[in-house]
PDB file of C-alpha atoms in Angstrom:
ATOM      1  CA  UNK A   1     -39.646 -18.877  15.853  1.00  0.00           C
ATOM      2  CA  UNK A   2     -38.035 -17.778  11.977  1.00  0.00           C
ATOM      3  CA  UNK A   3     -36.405 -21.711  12.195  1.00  0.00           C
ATOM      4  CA  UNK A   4     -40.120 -23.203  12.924  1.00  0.00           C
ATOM      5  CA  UNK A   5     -41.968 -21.407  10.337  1.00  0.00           C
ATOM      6  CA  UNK A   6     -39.159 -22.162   7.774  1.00  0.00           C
ATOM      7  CA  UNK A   7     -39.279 -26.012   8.812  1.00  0.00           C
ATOM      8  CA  UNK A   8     -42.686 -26.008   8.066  1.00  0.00           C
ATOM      9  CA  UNK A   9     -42.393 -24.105   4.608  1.00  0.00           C
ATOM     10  CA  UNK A  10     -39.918 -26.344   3.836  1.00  0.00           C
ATOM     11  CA  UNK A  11     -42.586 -29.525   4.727  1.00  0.00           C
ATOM     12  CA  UNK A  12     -45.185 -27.478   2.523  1.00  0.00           C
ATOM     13  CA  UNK A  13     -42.624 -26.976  -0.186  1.00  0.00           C
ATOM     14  CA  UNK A  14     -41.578 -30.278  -0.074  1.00  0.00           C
ATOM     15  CA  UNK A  15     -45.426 -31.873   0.069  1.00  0.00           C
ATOM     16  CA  UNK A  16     -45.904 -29.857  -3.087  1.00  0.00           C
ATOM     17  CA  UNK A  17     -43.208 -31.148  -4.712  1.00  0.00           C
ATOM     18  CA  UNK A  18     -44.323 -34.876  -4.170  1.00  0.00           C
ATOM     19  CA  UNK A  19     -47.574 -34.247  -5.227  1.00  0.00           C
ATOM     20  CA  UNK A  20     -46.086 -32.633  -8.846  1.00  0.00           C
ATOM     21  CA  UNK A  21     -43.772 -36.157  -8.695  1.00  0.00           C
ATOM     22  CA  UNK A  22     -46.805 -38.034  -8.480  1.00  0.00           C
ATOM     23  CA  UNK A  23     -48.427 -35.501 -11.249  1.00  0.00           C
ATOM     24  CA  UNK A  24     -45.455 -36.512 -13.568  1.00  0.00           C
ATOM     25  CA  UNK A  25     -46.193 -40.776 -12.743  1.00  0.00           C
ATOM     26  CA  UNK A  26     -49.597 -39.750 -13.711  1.00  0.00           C
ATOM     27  CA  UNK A  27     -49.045 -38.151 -16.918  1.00  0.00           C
ATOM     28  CA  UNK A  28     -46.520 -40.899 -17.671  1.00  0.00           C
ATOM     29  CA  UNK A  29     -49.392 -43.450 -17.536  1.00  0.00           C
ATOM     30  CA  UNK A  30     -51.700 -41.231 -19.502  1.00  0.00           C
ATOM     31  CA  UNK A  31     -48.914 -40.741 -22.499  1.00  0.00           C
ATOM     32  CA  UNK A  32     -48.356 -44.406 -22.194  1.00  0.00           C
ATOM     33  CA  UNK A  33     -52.315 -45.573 -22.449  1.00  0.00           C
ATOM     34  CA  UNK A  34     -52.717 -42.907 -25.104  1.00  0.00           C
ATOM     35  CA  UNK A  35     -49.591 -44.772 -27.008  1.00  0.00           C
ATOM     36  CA  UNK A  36     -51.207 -47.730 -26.999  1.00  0.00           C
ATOM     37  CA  UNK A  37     -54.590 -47.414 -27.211  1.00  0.00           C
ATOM     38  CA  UNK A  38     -53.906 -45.503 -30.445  1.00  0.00           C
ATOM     39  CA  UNK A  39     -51.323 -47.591 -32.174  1.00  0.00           C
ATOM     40  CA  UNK A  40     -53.528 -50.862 -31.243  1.00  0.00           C
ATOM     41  CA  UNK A  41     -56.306 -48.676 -33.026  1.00  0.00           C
ATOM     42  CA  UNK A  42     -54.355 -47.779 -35.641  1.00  0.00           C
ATOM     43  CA  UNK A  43     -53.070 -52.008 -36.249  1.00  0.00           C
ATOM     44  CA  UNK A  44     -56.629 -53.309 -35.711  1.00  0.00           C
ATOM     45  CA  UNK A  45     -58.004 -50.690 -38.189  1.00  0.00           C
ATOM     46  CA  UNK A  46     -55.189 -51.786 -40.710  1.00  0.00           C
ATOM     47  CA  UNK A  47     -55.158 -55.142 -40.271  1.00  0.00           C
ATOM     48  CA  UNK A  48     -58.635 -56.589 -39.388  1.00  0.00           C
ATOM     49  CA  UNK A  49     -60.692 -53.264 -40.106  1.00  0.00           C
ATOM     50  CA  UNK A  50     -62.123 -53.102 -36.943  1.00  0.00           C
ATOM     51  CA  UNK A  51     -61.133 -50.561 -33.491  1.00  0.00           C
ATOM     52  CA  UNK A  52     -61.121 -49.926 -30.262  1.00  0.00           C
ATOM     53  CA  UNK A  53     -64.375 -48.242 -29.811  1.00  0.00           C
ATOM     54  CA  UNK A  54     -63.566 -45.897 -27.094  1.00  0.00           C
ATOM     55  CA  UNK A  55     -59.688 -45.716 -28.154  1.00  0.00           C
ATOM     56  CA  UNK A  56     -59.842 -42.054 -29.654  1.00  0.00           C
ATOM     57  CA  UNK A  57     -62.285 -40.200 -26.975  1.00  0.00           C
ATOM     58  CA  UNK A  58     -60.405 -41.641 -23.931  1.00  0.00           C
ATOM     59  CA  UNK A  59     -56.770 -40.587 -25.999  1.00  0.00           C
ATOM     60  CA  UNK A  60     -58.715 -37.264 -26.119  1.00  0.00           C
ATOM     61  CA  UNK A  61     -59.581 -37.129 -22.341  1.00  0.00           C
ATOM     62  CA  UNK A  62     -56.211 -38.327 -21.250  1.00  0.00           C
ATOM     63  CA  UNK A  63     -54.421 -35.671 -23.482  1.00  0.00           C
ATOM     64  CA  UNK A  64     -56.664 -32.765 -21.818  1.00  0.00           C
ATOM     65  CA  UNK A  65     -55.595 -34.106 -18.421  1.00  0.00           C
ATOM     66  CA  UNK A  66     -51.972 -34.457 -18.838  1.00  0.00           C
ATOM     67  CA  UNK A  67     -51.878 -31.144 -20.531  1.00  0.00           C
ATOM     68  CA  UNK A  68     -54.063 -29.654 -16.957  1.00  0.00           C
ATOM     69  CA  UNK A  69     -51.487 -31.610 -14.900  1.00  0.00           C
ATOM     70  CA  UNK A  70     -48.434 -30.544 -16.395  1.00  0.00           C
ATOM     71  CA  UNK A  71     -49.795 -26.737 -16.178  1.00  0.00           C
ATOM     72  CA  UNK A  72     -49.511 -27.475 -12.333  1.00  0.00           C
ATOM     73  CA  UNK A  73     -46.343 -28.760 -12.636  1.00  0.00           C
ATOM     74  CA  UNK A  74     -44.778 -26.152 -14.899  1.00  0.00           C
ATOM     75  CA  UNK A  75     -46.356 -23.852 -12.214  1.00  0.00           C
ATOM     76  CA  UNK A  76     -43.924 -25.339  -9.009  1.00  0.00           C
ATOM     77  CA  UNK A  77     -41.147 -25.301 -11.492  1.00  0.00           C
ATOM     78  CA  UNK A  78     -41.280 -21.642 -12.631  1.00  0.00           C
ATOM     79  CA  UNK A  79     -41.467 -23.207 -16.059  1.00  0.00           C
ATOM     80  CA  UNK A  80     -44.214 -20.699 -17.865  1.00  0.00           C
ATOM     81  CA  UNK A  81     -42.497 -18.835 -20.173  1.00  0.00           C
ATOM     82  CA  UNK A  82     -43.157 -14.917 -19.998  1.00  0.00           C
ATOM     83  CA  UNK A  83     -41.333 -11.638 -20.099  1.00  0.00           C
ATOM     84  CA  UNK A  84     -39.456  -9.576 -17.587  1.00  0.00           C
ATOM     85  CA  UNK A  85     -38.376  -6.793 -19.332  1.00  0.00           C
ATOM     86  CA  UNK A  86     -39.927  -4.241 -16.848  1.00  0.00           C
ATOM     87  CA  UNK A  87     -39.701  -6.566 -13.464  1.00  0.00           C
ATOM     88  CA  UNK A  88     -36.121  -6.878 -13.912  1.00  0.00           C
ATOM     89  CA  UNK A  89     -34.927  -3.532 -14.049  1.00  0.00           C
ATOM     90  CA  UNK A  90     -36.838  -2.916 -10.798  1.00  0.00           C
ATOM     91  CA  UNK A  91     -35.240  -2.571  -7.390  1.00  0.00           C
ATOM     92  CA  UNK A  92     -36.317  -5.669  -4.845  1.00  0.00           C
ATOM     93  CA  UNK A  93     -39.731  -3.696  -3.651  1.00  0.00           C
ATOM     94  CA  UNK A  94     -40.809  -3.089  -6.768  1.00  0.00           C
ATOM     95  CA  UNK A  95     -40.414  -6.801  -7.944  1.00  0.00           C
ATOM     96  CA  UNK A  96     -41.912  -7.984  -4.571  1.00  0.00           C
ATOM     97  CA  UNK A  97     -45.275  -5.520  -5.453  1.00  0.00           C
ATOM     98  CA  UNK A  98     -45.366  -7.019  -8.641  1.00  0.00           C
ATOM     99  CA  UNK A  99     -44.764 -10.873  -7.493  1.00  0.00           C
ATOM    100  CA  UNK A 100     -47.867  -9.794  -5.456  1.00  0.00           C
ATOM    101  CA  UNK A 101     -50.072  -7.872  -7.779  1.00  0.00           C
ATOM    102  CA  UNK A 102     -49.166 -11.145 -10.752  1.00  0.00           C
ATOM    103  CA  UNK A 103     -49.947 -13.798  -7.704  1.00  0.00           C
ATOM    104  CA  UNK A 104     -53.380 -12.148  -6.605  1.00  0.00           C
ATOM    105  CA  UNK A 105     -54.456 -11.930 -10.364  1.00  0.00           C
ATOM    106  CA  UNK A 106     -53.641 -15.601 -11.011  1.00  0.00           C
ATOM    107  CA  UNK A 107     -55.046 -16.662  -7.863  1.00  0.00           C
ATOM    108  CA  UNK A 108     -58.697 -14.986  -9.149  1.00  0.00           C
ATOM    109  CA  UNK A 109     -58.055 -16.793 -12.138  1.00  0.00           C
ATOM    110  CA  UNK A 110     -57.741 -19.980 -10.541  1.00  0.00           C
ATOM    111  CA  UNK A 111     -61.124 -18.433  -8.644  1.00  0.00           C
ATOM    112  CA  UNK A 112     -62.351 -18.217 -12.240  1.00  0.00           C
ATOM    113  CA  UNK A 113     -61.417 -21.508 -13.376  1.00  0.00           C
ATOM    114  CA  UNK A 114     -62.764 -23.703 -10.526  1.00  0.00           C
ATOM    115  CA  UNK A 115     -66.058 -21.761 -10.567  1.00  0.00           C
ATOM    116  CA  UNK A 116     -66.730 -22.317 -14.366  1.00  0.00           C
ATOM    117  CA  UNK A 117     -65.146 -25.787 -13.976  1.00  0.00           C
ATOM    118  CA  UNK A 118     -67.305 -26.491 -11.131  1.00  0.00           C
ATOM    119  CA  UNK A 119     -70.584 -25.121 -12.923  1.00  0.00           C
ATOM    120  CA  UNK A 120     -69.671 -27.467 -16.065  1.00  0.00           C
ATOM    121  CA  UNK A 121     -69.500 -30.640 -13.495  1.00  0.00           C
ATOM    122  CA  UNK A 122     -72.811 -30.042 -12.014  1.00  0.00           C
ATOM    123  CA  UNK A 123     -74.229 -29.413 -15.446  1.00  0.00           C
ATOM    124  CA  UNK A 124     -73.000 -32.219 -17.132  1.00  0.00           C
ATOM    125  CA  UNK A 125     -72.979 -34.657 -14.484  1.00  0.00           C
ATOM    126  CA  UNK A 126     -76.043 -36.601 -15.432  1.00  0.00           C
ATOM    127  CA  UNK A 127     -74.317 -36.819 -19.027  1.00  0.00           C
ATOM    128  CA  UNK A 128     -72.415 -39.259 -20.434  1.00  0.00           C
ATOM    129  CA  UNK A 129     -69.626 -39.394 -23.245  1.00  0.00           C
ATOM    130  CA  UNK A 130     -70.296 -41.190 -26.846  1.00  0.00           C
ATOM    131  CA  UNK A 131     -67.873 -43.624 -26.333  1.00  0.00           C
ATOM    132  CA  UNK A 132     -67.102 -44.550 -22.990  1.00  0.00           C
ATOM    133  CA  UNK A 133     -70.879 -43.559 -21.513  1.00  0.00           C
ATOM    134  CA  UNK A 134     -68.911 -42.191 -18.435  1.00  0.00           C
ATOM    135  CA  UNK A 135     -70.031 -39.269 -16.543  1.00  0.00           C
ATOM    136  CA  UNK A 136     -69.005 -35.952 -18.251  1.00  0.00           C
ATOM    137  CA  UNK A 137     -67.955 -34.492 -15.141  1.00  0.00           C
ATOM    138  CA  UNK A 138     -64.689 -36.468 -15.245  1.00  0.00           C
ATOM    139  CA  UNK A 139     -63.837 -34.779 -18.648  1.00  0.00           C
ATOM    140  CA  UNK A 140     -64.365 -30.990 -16.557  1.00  0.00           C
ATOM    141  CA  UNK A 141     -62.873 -32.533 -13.553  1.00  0.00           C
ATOM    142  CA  UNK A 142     -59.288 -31.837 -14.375  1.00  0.00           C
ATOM    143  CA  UNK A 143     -59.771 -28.006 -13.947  1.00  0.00           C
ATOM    144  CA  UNK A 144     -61.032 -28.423 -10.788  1.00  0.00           C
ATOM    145  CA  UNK A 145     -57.900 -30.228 -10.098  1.00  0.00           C
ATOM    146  CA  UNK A 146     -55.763 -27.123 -11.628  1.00  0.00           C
ATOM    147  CA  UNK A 147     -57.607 -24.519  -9.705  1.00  0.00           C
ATOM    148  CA  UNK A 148     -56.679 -26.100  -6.456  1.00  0.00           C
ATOM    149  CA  UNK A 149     -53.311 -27.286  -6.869  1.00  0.00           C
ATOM    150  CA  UNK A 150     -52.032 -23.846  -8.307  1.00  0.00           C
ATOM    151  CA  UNK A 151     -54.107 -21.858  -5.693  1.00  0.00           C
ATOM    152  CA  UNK A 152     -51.832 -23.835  -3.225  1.00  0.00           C
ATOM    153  CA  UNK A 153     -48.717 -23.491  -5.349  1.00  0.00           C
ATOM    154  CA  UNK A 154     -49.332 -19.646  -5.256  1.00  0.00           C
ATOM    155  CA  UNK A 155     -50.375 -19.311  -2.132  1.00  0.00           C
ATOM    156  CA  UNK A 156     -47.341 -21.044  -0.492  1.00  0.00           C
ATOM    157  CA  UNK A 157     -45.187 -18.348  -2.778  1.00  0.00           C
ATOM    158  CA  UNK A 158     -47.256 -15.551  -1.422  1.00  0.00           C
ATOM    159  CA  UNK A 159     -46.169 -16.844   2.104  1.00  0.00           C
ATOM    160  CA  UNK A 160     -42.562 -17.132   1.166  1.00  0.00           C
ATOM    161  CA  UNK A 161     -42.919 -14.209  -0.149  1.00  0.00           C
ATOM    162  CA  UNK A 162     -44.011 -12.765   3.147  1.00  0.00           C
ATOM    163  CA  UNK A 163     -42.157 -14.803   5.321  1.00  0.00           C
ATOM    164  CA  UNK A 164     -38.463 -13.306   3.531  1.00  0.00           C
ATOM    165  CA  UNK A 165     -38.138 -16.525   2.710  1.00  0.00           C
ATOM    166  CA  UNK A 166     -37.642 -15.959  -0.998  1.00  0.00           C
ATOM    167  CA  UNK A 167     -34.623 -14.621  -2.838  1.00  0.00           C
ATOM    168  CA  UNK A 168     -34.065 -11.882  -5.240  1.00  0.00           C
ATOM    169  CA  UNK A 169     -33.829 -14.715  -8.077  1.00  0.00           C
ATOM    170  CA  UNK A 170     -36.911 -16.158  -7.083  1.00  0.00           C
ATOM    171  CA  UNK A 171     -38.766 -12.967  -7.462  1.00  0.00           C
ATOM    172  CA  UNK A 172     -39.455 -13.338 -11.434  1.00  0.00           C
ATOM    173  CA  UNK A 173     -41.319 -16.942 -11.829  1.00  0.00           C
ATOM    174  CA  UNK A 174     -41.247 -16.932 -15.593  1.00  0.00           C
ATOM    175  CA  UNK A 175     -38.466 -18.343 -17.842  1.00  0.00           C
ATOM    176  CA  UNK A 176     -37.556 -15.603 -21.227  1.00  0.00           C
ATOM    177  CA  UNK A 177     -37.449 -18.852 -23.799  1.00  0.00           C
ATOM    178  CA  UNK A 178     -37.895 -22.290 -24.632  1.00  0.00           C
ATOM    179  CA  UNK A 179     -34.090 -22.730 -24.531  1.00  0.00           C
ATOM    180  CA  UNK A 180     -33.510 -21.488 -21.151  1.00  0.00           C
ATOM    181  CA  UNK A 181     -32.723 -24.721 -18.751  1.00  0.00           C
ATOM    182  CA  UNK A 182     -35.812 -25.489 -16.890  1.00  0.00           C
ATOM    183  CA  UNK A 183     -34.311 -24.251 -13.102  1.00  0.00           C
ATOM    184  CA  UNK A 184     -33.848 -20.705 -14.228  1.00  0.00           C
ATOM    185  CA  UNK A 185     -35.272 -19.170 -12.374  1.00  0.00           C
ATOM    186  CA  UNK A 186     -34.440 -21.719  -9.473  1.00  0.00           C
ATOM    187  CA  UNK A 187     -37.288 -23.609  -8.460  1.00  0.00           C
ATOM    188  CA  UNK A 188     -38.099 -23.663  -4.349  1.00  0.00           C
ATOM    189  CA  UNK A 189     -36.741 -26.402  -3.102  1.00  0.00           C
TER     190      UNK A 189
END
């Protein structure tokens, strides 16, 4: 029965960890289009004095995006920077209540950002950008996207969590500094 439900944590894990590969393609593209739409703005404005019309309110959209998508991803990776001054000097309990206590208070703030993202759709669905005249609701969209995907990245700990599945290293998810390689701590595989 312990072999099952860690073969199927493992297929979660490893579903979640696709989905942030396919994150990363996707913020690839977005960094690439943003490249080019703004040096082609920037050569047509200098050479012919003319632009791309919608070139710096899609760079705009595309930037707030990748910067939504790559908080999901730094979430699976442990990649947040953060303090453990206190956590670490704790004995395993005390780090497993506060895993707990910091995963229920980020999961209410994923609450908090898909209900104010999800007001600011409906409100501005029927309006359009400047530029682009698309719906505004794809601008907001991307925290809907971020209060979803990191609800599922922190439940799946919580269950690890309460499976035994995680180690004593994987108790603090934050990194101390910039420097610090990006698996410590390690990531779930």
């Amino acid at each position: 029965n312990k072999r099952s439900r860690s073969w199927r944590q493992t297929v979660v894990q490893k579903l979640i960890n696709r989905y942030c590969q396919l994150l990363a393609w996707i913020i690839v593209g977005c960094l690439a289009l943003m490249v080019v739409l703004v040096f082609t703005n920037v050569v047509l404005r200098y050479a012919m004095n003319s632009g791309i019309s919608i070139s710096e309110e899609l760079s705009r959209w595309l930037f707030v995006w990748l910067t939504f998508l790559g908080a999901v991803i730094a979430m699976n990776e442990g990649a947040h920077l953060g303090t453990d001054t206190l956590v670490s000097r704790l004995p395993v309990a005390g780090k497993k209540i506060c895993l707990v206590i910091g995963h229920v208070l980020m999961l209410y703030v994923c609450w908090l950002v898909f209900k104010g993202t999800w007001d600011q759709v409906v409100i501005n669905l029927d309006s359009t950008s400047a530029a682009m005249e698309v719906s505004m609701a794809w601008f907001y969209g991307c925290g809907l996207v971020f209060a979803v995907s990191g609800a599922v990245i922190l439940l799946n700990r919580l269950w690890l969590l309460v499976s035994g599945q995680l180690t004593e290293d994987q108790l603090i998810g934050i990194r101390e500094s910039e420097e610090e390689p990006i698996d410590v701590p390690k990531p779930i595989q």
